[in-house]
Structures are given as structure tokens and as C-alpha cells.
Amino acid sequence: MDLKERVCDELQKEVPKGASSTNFNTQHQQKWEDPSSTLDYSTRIEPPFQAFNQTCQTQSLLLCNNQIKVPMQDGSINDLLQQASKIQDWDPSAMLNNLSFLEQKIHQLQDLVYLIIAQKGQVLGRPDELLVQQQQLVTADLTSIIIQLISTAGSLLSSVKQTLSAATTSLGQCGEFGGVVFPSSAQRLNDGVQPQNAGGSKVSEPPNSIDITSNNGNEQNNHIVEEHELKDEEDAEEGENLLPGTYEILQLEKEEILAPHTHFCTICGKGFKRDANLRMHMRGHGDKYKTPGALAKPTKESSSEPTIIKRYSCPYAGCKRNKDHKKFQPLKTILCVKNHYKRTHCDKSYICSRCNTKKFSVIADLKTHEKHCGKDKWLCSCGTTFSRKDKLFGHITLFQGHTPAIPSDEIKVAPAGTSDGATNKVGSVNFNLSSYVSSESEVQSSSMDIKGGIDDAVGYFSPLSFDTCNFGGFHEFPRPPFDDSESSFAFLLSRSCNYSQKSGEE
Amino acid sequence: MLSFQSSKNVLSLTEDLLVRIYELLAAESDRKSFRLVCREFRRIDTLTRRHLRVIRIEFLPILLRHWAWGLKSLVLSRATGLRFSGLEMLARACPCLESVDVSYCCGFGDREAAALSSAVGLRELNMDKCLQLTDVGLAKIAVGCSKLEKLSLKWCMEMTDLGIDLLCKKCVDLKYLDVSYLKVTNESLHSIASLLKLEVLGLMACPLIDDVGLQFIERGCPSLKVIDVSRCEGVSSSGLIFVVRGHRNLLELNAGYCLSELSTALLHQMKNLNHLEVIRIDGARISETSFQVISANCKSLVEIGLSKCLGVTNMGIMRLVSACINLRVLNLTCCHSITDAAISAIAYSCRSLVCLKVESCNMITEKGLCQLGSFCLLLEEIDLTDCCGVNDKGLEYLSRCSELSCLKLGLCTNISNKGLSYIGFNCLKIHELDLYRCTGIGDDGLEALSNGCKKLRKLNLSYCNEVSDRGLGYIGRLEELSDLEMRALHKITGVGLEAVAVGCKRLADLDMKHCEKVGDSGFWALAYYSKNLRQINLSYCGISDMALCMVMGNLSRLQEAKLVHLSNCTVEGVELALRACCVRIKKVKLFAPLRFMLSSEILEILHARGCIIRWD
């Protein structure tokens, strides 16, 4: 996720330099105030956009094919923008400013890539680390370019009806999308994968869920979706009560799902998790963002058409939440997608700092766990902990041979066989073990020994360790009087006294 | 020994014959004598021993060394210092272990249960009053010992529905389950109802169960034979109707003190219980017609408990016994309107009567006892406490019941040494005798007693003012005596106590409150000899500091002591005595002002070791 931060930083650094910032603002304003279209972008397929498809694809292909071919994009971008201009009234001069800024950026990037190539030739034995760094730098630059590009294009699309939040969301997502998808696919393409296929599959799907990027490949995507919808009709009854035809399936790409932010500032590119935070942030960009209208939560206008319910598919092939799965069960919200993907298909990188055992892939899960960590006193012999006793007992009922473990603050009952008489005897010797904790098992055994030692010392009858008992030499018949080691007042009775003691047994 | 073996004597018998002889010895004392004969005999004992009752736990290791391998049954009841590591070793050392009794072991908790659970062959387990045991420990047992057939969890107060539920799911072979006094709810009954093999269910004094729970039992537990719902506050006769309706083959129904009245609806259902052998409806109101219904339908009735029942009349009893001739146990405690007529009817009809309790039935006289002595020759237990009508003549008739083992004559002020001598002469099997406040009893009576009743284990002589040191000398001849209550015997001194201490080696419980004349010599003897003493009451005795320390420190089995109003003891003495016994004492009663005079350290130690202090 460093990458993302870097991207953002870079954007913050670079964008204000550009002359375009003011223009953006105006365009933005425009977009907000525009009441014209009521359609949800993600759902509609408009004929005018069909034209874009090619351009978009070429663009993406170009991008994928080689990073250095970026300048070629210019034409396509221009095309795109021109096309866009047909739909919407816009300020050409501002757009020009934007484009020239983009051009500059692209040239800079070009230089950088040249430099990299030159370096590559020189130093072959260089550690990969540097290469990676450079790649990342290029990626970041490229990302910022794409964000700029899209936001420029996006500023044209004031017909976006949904809401500001939706718009910014899509922008942000698009940015993320650009930032991560492209480099990765580019890397892959370098390995000789067919550019068309890769580009097609990689690029065409994600925009599906995003308002603005729907420009890029909406039709194609809808195609795919339709196909699946047809397919899904066969096993429709699964999951919710929604009939397969009644909702639209959207599938975000892995990288989008893993993106930390979903709301991006159109001016500086800073990312936010919440639209409200973005709105608060926007105030810093000028007084026009301080109006109550701008700060108010954008209300969803009831559209004339019935809104199609959206459901989400997990991009992981073979997952039950993936639309290709036989018993596909859609996810309800983007948040669901995010959490599902992270929980099921990602490494559990968050480790609880308290117990150092529990791992999570969703940070909220970690936080939830940390609230209860240590309070999970109901422990099963298999190592699973439970916060509630009934849950533990349910677990034990279910699994053969599982038993509740005695809480860890007391000693752990070693399973029969691991502890023998010796451990009890050497208890006191092992005390120092706890100071140099080398391995877990050792710690465990030491803690047990310590406890055993204490028990020996305190216990009135030392646990039945045969050897620690003093009766070794004696047999049943001649039992010395008052030989009990524990009778503290034995000293009061002189051994010479004539009472002979009988066995205490029976 | 070798020279004997060559000649024809008992030692020339083969090992298996000796084993068979040994197995025929029923009484523990006989077995003890047997194994003390010679090494060979002791080896026979070692070979055949399957059962071990440990009284002084410190000898357990050496005992186990002899018997660990074939040991099937082990009684560790009331053992102090029983810890998990020991139990773990025990479980491994005795692979054949099938039955373990750890009841009243204060230290027995979850970890101990976990250790014990490695004895996978366990079939019977008694964990009564293991107060530290929780669901976790029970779960350990349930998972580890899945063959468990008999389990008693009385007074395991930490136990909840969760544990019982798990138990019922894991130990499906359970035949006997006692959850008396637990705070379990109907949920547990729901789980218990799924036990297909359960035959005996003890639910005594479970305050949270009610009729709804018993409805589960109606539909479940197909093998149920015995159920005890006595003292369950939530259970009413409708709950019992469920149980009776669901289980026609019920053998035993214990519903004491949970019914206000034996309702006709319940009675109607009980008509179907043709196999019923035991019924206890203590504390309920019962009409004469009810007796007729019971006697007409429950012909195989062996025991009936009518303690404190209202409406029990001579006529009712006569109707009952007219058909229920197999009655062996009859409890008529506090049925005040019973007279000799009812007793005569009982004696005449129920020839196999074994136990009769007629405490506080004042109208019984020697005529009734005469009938009993004539017909009920199998009588083993009779409770005549507070029956003023009993006199020496009555005891003479009663002494014809030579099987008598338990005789309670408390508050029978009309009996004297003469009456007791009949008992001592004829009733040789008596092991429990209660002479509480029988002021007519003196040393001569005890002499007769000690001559005949050698098996006496429990004796109450409280307030028998005439008893002196000579009488205690006779008591000292009772080697089996384990329980002696002799409150307020003003004539006895240290000499008498010494005789008891020397003679009664098995003495475990001694109450000598208000024996003010007993001096230190007696207590010293006690400290030397009575190594098996478990409970002692020394309140109002003239014991000195040193003797107290001796008694408390040297008696290694002592768990409970009552030490109130020790006039000759100083605070330091008591403190020292407590220090001497703090590792094993479980319950101590002390003079209230001492609370502030004893050092906080010793109080903390006692508290930390789980000792309960009662301030008086």
C-alpha cells in the first residue's frame, strides 16, 4: 500500500503546480450544478459511448503494451476528450491547460524511462531493489497522469446524475485502478503475454462498477454481465431472494478492492475513505466549497427509471462469491466485497500485538479482536479460544476428543505422558527458565514445572510422586511412630517415648 | 514360616484356595486380621485387592506400590492435598481403574479432574462436594472417560447446564446421574432426557427445575427406574404426573417435601406403577383412601416414606400393610397419631421388615415392640427417638430382633442399664446406637454393651450424666468405634479419654463438648493414639495450650475442629495450634472475639488454604 500513499503524495505535490487546478474547480462546480441527466452511469449503455470503446481499448492496450508508448496516447486522449466535448458544454481553454500539463508530465516520464533503460545497460548486476524502486516511480507518475487524465475527462461528464459522492468515488476508484492495474498488467505483458487478451480482460471489467470509467468499456462489460446473467438463471434460487435478472452484477478488480481510499479530491488527488471527509477537505480548496449546498450530504434523487439493484461479484475465480461459480451468491455492497476479499483471499497480515497468534486481513477485525484479546478465557485443547463458555462447549460437543483447556494464567495441564515424575522433582530448578524464553514448548514446560514446584512446597501431601516420599525403606509392618513428615509438632513428641504406632492404612 | 509350610496346615493350601477363602471374608476387619497373619496371606490380599479406601492420604504411594496393578476401585473421599500431578500418576499407575471416589476432596478442581480424565476406563465416579469443580473439569471427565456409567455431582455448586449438556452428549452410557443440589435448570433436564440408558436420576433440591423440565423426562430417558425430586421447590404434583405417565416401569419415586398433598390425579396415574418398589412422599397430606389405592395397585412396594405426612392414621397404615406385605422399610417419623395398633398390624403383615422409623410417635409402648420382636425378626434398623413409651421391657422384646444393627433410643428417658443389657446380650450386630439424653444409662449398661456389641461403630452418649471413666473404659474395648459423641459427661476425666483413645483406633469423629473435667493427660493420649481423628469438638473443655497444640498438630487427618470457649487456653495457644494444623484443617469454629486477637497472618493463611472459619 506504500505505492498508493506515494501516488497521493506525488499528486499533492505535483498538481498544485499545474495551471489546471482552477479550471478543475470550475468544471467541478459545473458538474455539481448540472441537473440534466438522471441516469445512473454505471447502468446505462449509451450509444455515444460506443465510439469510445475502441479508443479506450487502444489506449489501454497502448498503456499495457509498453510504458514508453505513452505519448501516442495523446491522440487518443484528445479524441476522447473531443468526443466528450460533444456531449457537454465545457471550457476549452481550461482543457487545453490540462492537456499541456499532462503532456509535460508525460515527457518527464519518458525521460525517466530512458534513464532507466540506460542504467539497465550499464549495471547488470544491480540489485533488483533499485529496479523495483524505479518501476514504482514510473508507476506512480503514470498513475498521476492517468488520474489527471481521467479527472479532466470526468470534469466534462457533468451529466453524471448520481451524486457528488458517487462521482468522487468513481474518480477515486478509477485512480486506484489506474495506479495499480496498469503497472501490474504491464509487468505481465513484458513476460510475453498477448497484449490484447490481457488488456482486454484486465481493463474492460473493472470499469463496470464505476461511473465514469463506464465510458471506457461499458458495453463490453455489460456483455459479459449479460452472459453471466443468462448463465445464472439456471441456478437462480441460491442466496438472496433476488432473481438473477433483477439485479446487476458488478465485479471490482482485486486492486480496486484492496485500495485503501475510495474518495479522491479532484483537485489535489488526496484520497479519503469517506465522502464526508472529502467534503470537509474540499473546503480548503476555496469558498465555493463552503456553501451549505456543497457541504450537505448529496441526496439521492429518485430517478424516473426504477434503479436496478446492484450486487457484487468477487474477482477470485472459483470463489462462491464469484459470478462464475455454480452456486454464486452475490455480495451486497462494496464494503462486503472488500471485507470478503480480504478475509478470504488475502494474507492475514495484521497480527494481534497482545497474543501474537491471531492474524487478520481486515484491520477492523483485528481491532475487534484486540478489544477482547486476553479476555478470551475459554480455550479449547485444540488452541481455539472463545469469548463465551457456551461457544466453547458447543465446539467441544462438535469435535471428538477436544476438551477445554485450563486457563493459561494457571498452569496448563499437560496431557498424560508428557509430564512424568521428573518434572515434578526438578520444579524448583527450572525456575530460571522463564527468564530466557527460547521456545514456546520450553516456556510451557517451565511454567508447569514452576507450578509443580510450588505445589510441592505448599501442598500438605506432596503429589503422589513415589520417589519424593520418604517411606522408601519401610514396609508395612514396622512403621515408626509419628514419621509423618507433615506433622509440624512431631518434635514435641520425643522419639524415645514408648508409644508404638500402628499403620494408618484402613 | 518355612517349617510350617512343609507340614500339613493352612499354608499348604494352594494359592487359589486361599484366594477363595479370602474372598469369602466380608467384613473389612476380618480381612485385616487375615492379612496380618503372615506374609503369604498378605500376598494373597495384595493379589486379590481390587478396592482401596484411603484414609490417610500420605500412605497412598506406598499402598499403591502394593496394589496399583489390578486396582479397580479407589476411595479417596475427604482426602486433603490431593493434587493433579498425583492423580495423573495414579491414573497411569492403575490401568484397570474403574471406580474412583473423590467426594469431599476440597482440593479437587478442574485440573484434578483433567488429570483423572486420563483414566479412560473409568465407569464410576463420585465427585460429591468437589466445590472447585466447574463445567470445564466436568467437560474433561466427560470427554476423557466416555465409558462413564455412574456419576455423582452432588453439591458441585459451580456446575451449570452447559456442563451437564456436554456430559449427556459425550457419556451416552450413563446409567446413574446425580445432580442434586445443583443450580441447574430445565435445560439440563432437556439434555438428560436424551440419555437412553439412564436408570437412576437424582435431582434432589434443585431449586431451578420445575414441572416443565419434568415434561422432558416424561418423553425421554426410556430406561428410567429411579427418580428423586425431593425438596425441589419448583416441582408440583403435575410435574410428577408427567414423570409417572412417561415411565410405567418406575421402581423408585422420591418426592419428599415437594408435594403439599398426594392429589387424586397423581394417585390415579400411580395406579399404573405396578412395579413401584419405593415411594417417598414425606411432608405431604395423605388421606386414608389414598393408602387403599396404593396398597391395591403397588403390590410390590418395598419401601414407603411417610415422614411428617399429615393424615397418617392407624386405619390408613392397616389398609396399606394389608396388601403391601413385602414392605421392608417404613418411615413414619412424626406421624403422631400412630399407636401400638398400627405397629402390631405392620409387624403381623410385614414379616420381612428391615427398617422402621417411628421417631416421636409417643403412643408406642412395649406392646408394639413386643409384636415387632415376635414377628419382625429381620429387623435391622429401628428409630425410637423421643418415644417415651419405650421402657426396659420394650427393649427386652426388641432384643429378640438379633439382626438389629442400628438402634436409636434418644430421649427415651424410661430405659435403664437393664434394658441396655438385653440389647448388649442379644443384638450382637449393632453398629449404631444412639443413647442421647438417656439419663437412666450408666457404666453398667455400657459394660453389657461392650461385651456384646463389638461391631459398634457409632455411639452417642451425650448427656448420659451417669457415665464415668469406668464406662469409657468399656467403650475403649470397642475397636470398631469410629464415631463417638459424649457431650456433657461431667464425670469423665483424662483417664476415661485415654482409655477411649487407646482402645478405639478407628475413632474419626469425637464430640466432647462440655466435658470440663477432662485434663491434659487425656488430650495427650488423644494426640498420640487417635491418628484417624477427622473431626473434633473441644468446646468448653479444659484443654491447655500445650495439649491443644499437640492435638491440632499431631492429628494428621484432622479436618474440622470446634474450639469455642477453651477457658484454659490463651490466644497465643490457639494461634499456635492453628499454625500447627493450618495445612490440613478445613473447617474451624472459634470464639468470636478471637477474630481481632489472632494475628491476621494466620487468618490469611487459613483463608488462603480454603479453611472455613466460623466465629461463635
Coordinates of C-alpha atoms in Angstrom, one line a residue, chain B residues 221-409:
Chain B
C221 CA -34.9 -41.5 29.5
P222 CA -36.6 -44.7 28.4
S223 CA -34.8 -46.8 30.9
L224 CA -35.5 -44.6 33.9
K225 CA -36.1 -46.7 37.0
V226 CA -35.4 -44.3 39.9
I227 CA -36.0 -40.6 40.2
D228 CA -35.5 -38.4 43.1
V229 CA -37.1 -34.9 43.0
S230 CA -37.4 -34.4 46.7
R231 CA -37.1 -30.9 48.1
C232 CA -37.4 -29.4 44.6
E233 CA -39.3 -26.3 45.3
G234 CA -40.5 -25.8 41.7
V235 CA -41.9 -29.3 41.3
S236 CA -45.6 -29.9 42.0
S237 CA -47.8 -32.9 41.6
S238 CA -48.4 -32.1 37.9
G239 CA -44.7 -32.5 37.3
L240 CA -44.8 -35.8 39.0
I241 CA -47.8 -36.8 36.8
F242 CA -45.6 -36.2 33.8
V243 CA -42.9 -38.5 35.2
V244 CA -45.3 -41.2 36.2
R245 CA -47.1 -41.1 32.9
G246 CA -44.0 -41.4 30.9
H247 CA -42.4 -44.2 33.0
R248 CA -44.7 -47.0 33.8
N249 CA -41.8 -49.2 34.9
L250 CA -40.6 -46.8 37.6
L251 CA -39.2 -48.6 40.6
E252 CA -38.5 -45.7 42.9
L253 CA -40.1 -42.4 43.2
N254 CA -38.7 -40.0 45.7
A255 CA -40.9 -36.9 46.1
G256 CA -40.3 -35.9 49.6
Y257 CA -41.1 -32.4 50.6
C258 CA -42.2 -31.2 47.2
L259 CA -45.8 -32.2 47.4
S260 CA -48.3 -30.4 49.7
E261 CA -50.8 -33.2 49.0
L262 CA -51.0 -36.5 47.3
S263 CA -53.6 -35.4 44.8
T264 CA -56.1 -37.7 43.3
A265 CA -54.8 -37.0 39.8
L266 CA -51.4 -38.2 40.8
L267 CA -52.8 -41.1 42.6
H268 CA -54.8 -42.0 39.5
Q269 CA -51.6 -42.1 37.5
M270 CA -49.8 -44.1 40.1
K271 CA -52.2 -46.9 39.7
N272 CA -50.2 -47.8 36.6
L273 CA -46.9 -48.1 38.5
N274 CA -47.3 -51.8 39.1
H275 CA -43.6 -52.3 39.6
L276 CA -43.1 -49.5 42.0
E277 CA -40.9 -50.6 44.9
V278 CA -40.1 -47.4 46.7
I279 CA -42.1 -44.3 47.2
R280 CA -41.3 -41.4 49.5
I281 CA -43.8 -38.6 49.8
D282 CA -42.5 -37.0 53.0
G283 CA -44.4 -34.0 54.2
A284 CA -47.5 -34.4 52.1
R285 CA -51.1 -34.6 53.2
I286 CA -52.4 -38.0 52.6
S287 CA -55.9 -39.4 53.1
E288 CA -56.9 -42.9 54.3
T289 CA -58.4 -43.7 50.8
S290 CA -55.0 -42.9 49.3
F291 CA -53.5 -45.7 51.3
Q292 CA -56.1 -48.1 49.9
V293 CA -55.3 -47.1 46.3
I294 CA -51.6 -47.5 46.9
S295 CA -52.0 -50.9 48.5
A296 CA -54.3 -52.1 45.8
N297 CA -52.0 -51.2 42.9
C298 CA -48.5 -51.0 44.1
K299 CA -48.3 -54.6 45.5
S300 CA -44.6 -54.9 45.1
L301 CA -43.9 -51.9 47.3
V302 CA -40.8 -52.4 49.4
E303 CA -40.3 -49.1 51.0
I304 CA -42.7 -46.3 51.8
G305 CA -41.6 -43.0 53.3
L306 CA -44.3 -41.0 55.1
S307 CA -42.2 -38.9 57.3
K308 CA -44.1 -35.9 58.6
C309 CA -47.1 -36.7 56.5
L310 CA -50.3 -35.3 57.7
G311 CA -53.3 -37.6 57.9
V312 CA -51.4 -40.8 58.6
T313 CA -53.7 -42.8 60.9
N314 CA -53.8 -46.3 62.3
M315 CA -56.5 -47.2 59.9
G316 CA -54.5 -45.9 56.9
I317 CA -51.5 -47.9 57.9
M318 CA -53.5 -51.0 58.4
R319 CA -55.0 -50.7 54.9
L320 CA -51.6 -50.1 53.5
V321 CA -49.9 -53.1 55.1
S322 CA -52.8 -55.4 54.4
A323 CA -51.8 -55.7 50.8
C324 CA -48.2 -54.5 50.8
I325 CA -46.8 -57.4 52.7
N326 CA -43.4 -57.1 51.1
L327 CA -42.7 -53.8 52.8
R328 CA -39.2 -53.8 54.3
V329 CA -38.7 -50.1 55.0
L330 CA -41.3 -48.0 56.6
N331 CA -40.7 -44.4 57.7
L332 CA -43.4 -43.0 60.0
T333 CA -41.3 -40.3 61.6
C334 CA -43.5 -37.7 63.3
C335 CA -46.8 -39.4 62.4
H336 CA -48.0 -38.7 65.9
S337 CA -51.3 -40.4 65.8
I338 CA -49.7 -43.9 65.3
T339 CA -50.3 -46.3 68.1
D340 CA -49.4 -49.8 69.0
A341 CA -52.4 -51.0 66.9
A342 CA -50.6 -49.8 63.7
I343 CA -47.3 -51.2 64.8
S344 CA -48.9 -54.5 65.5
A345 CA -50.5 -54.6 62.1
I346 CA -47.2 -53.8 60.5
A347 CA -45.4 -56.4 62.5
Y348 CA -48.0 -59.0 61.6
S349 CA -48.2 -58.3 57.9
C350 CA -44.7 -57.3 57.0
R351 CA -42.6 -60.1 58.3
S352 CA -39.6 -59.1 56.3
L353 CA -39.5 -55.6 57.7
V354 CA -35.9 -54.4 57.9
C355 CA -36.2 -50.7 58.9
L356 CA -38.8 -48.9 60.9
K357 CA -38.7 -45.3 61.8
V358 CA -41.2 -44.1 64.3
E359 CA -39.4 -41.2 65.8
S360 CA -41.6 -39.1 68.0
C361 CA -44.5 -41.5 67.9
N362 CA -45.3 -41.1 71.6
M363 CA -48.1 -43.6 71.8
I364 CA -46.0 -46.6 71.0
T365 CA -45.4 -48.8 74.1
E366 CA -43.8 -52.1 74.9
K367 CA -46.8 -53.9 73.4
G368 CA -45.9 -52.7 69.9
L369 CA -42.3 -53.6 70.4
C370 CA -43.4 -57.0 71.6
Q371 CA -45.2 -57.6 68.3
L372 CA -42.1 -56.4 66.4
G373 CA -39.9 -58.7 68.5
S374 CA -42.2 -61.6 67.8
F375 CA -42.7 -61.3 64.0
C376 CA -40.1 -59.0 62.5
L377 CA -37.0 -61.0 63.2
L378 CA -35.2 -59.5 60.3
L379 CA -35.4 -56.0 61.6
E380 CA -32.1 -54.2 61.3
E381 CA -32.9 -50.7 62.0
I382 CA -35.3 -49.0 64.3
D383 CA -35.6 -45.4 65.3
L384 CA -37.4 -44.9 68.6
T385 CA -36.1 -41.5 69.3
D386 CA -38.4 -39.5 71.5
C387 CA -40.8 -42.4 72.0
C388 CA -41.4 -42.0 75.7
G389 CA -43.4 -45.2 75.8
V390 CA -40.2 -47.3 75.3
N391 CA -39.0 -48.9 78.5
D392 CA -36.7 -51.7 79.6
K393 CA -39.4 -54.3 78.9
G394 CA -39.8 -53.0 75.5
L395 CA -36.1 -53.3 74.9
E396 CA -36.3 -56.8 76.1
Y397 CA -38.9 -57.6 73.4
L398 CA -36.9 -55.7 70.8
S399 CA -33.7 -57.6 71.6
R400 CA -35.2 -60.6 70.1
C401 CA -34.5 -59.0 66.7
S402 CA -31.0 -60.3 66.6
E403 CA -30.2 -58.8 63.3
L404 CA -30.6 -55.3 64.7
S405 CA -27.7 -53.1 63.6
C406 CA -29.0 -49.6 64.2
L407 CA -30.9 -48.6 67.2
K408 CA -31.9 -45.1 68.1
L409 CA -33.2 -44.5 71.6

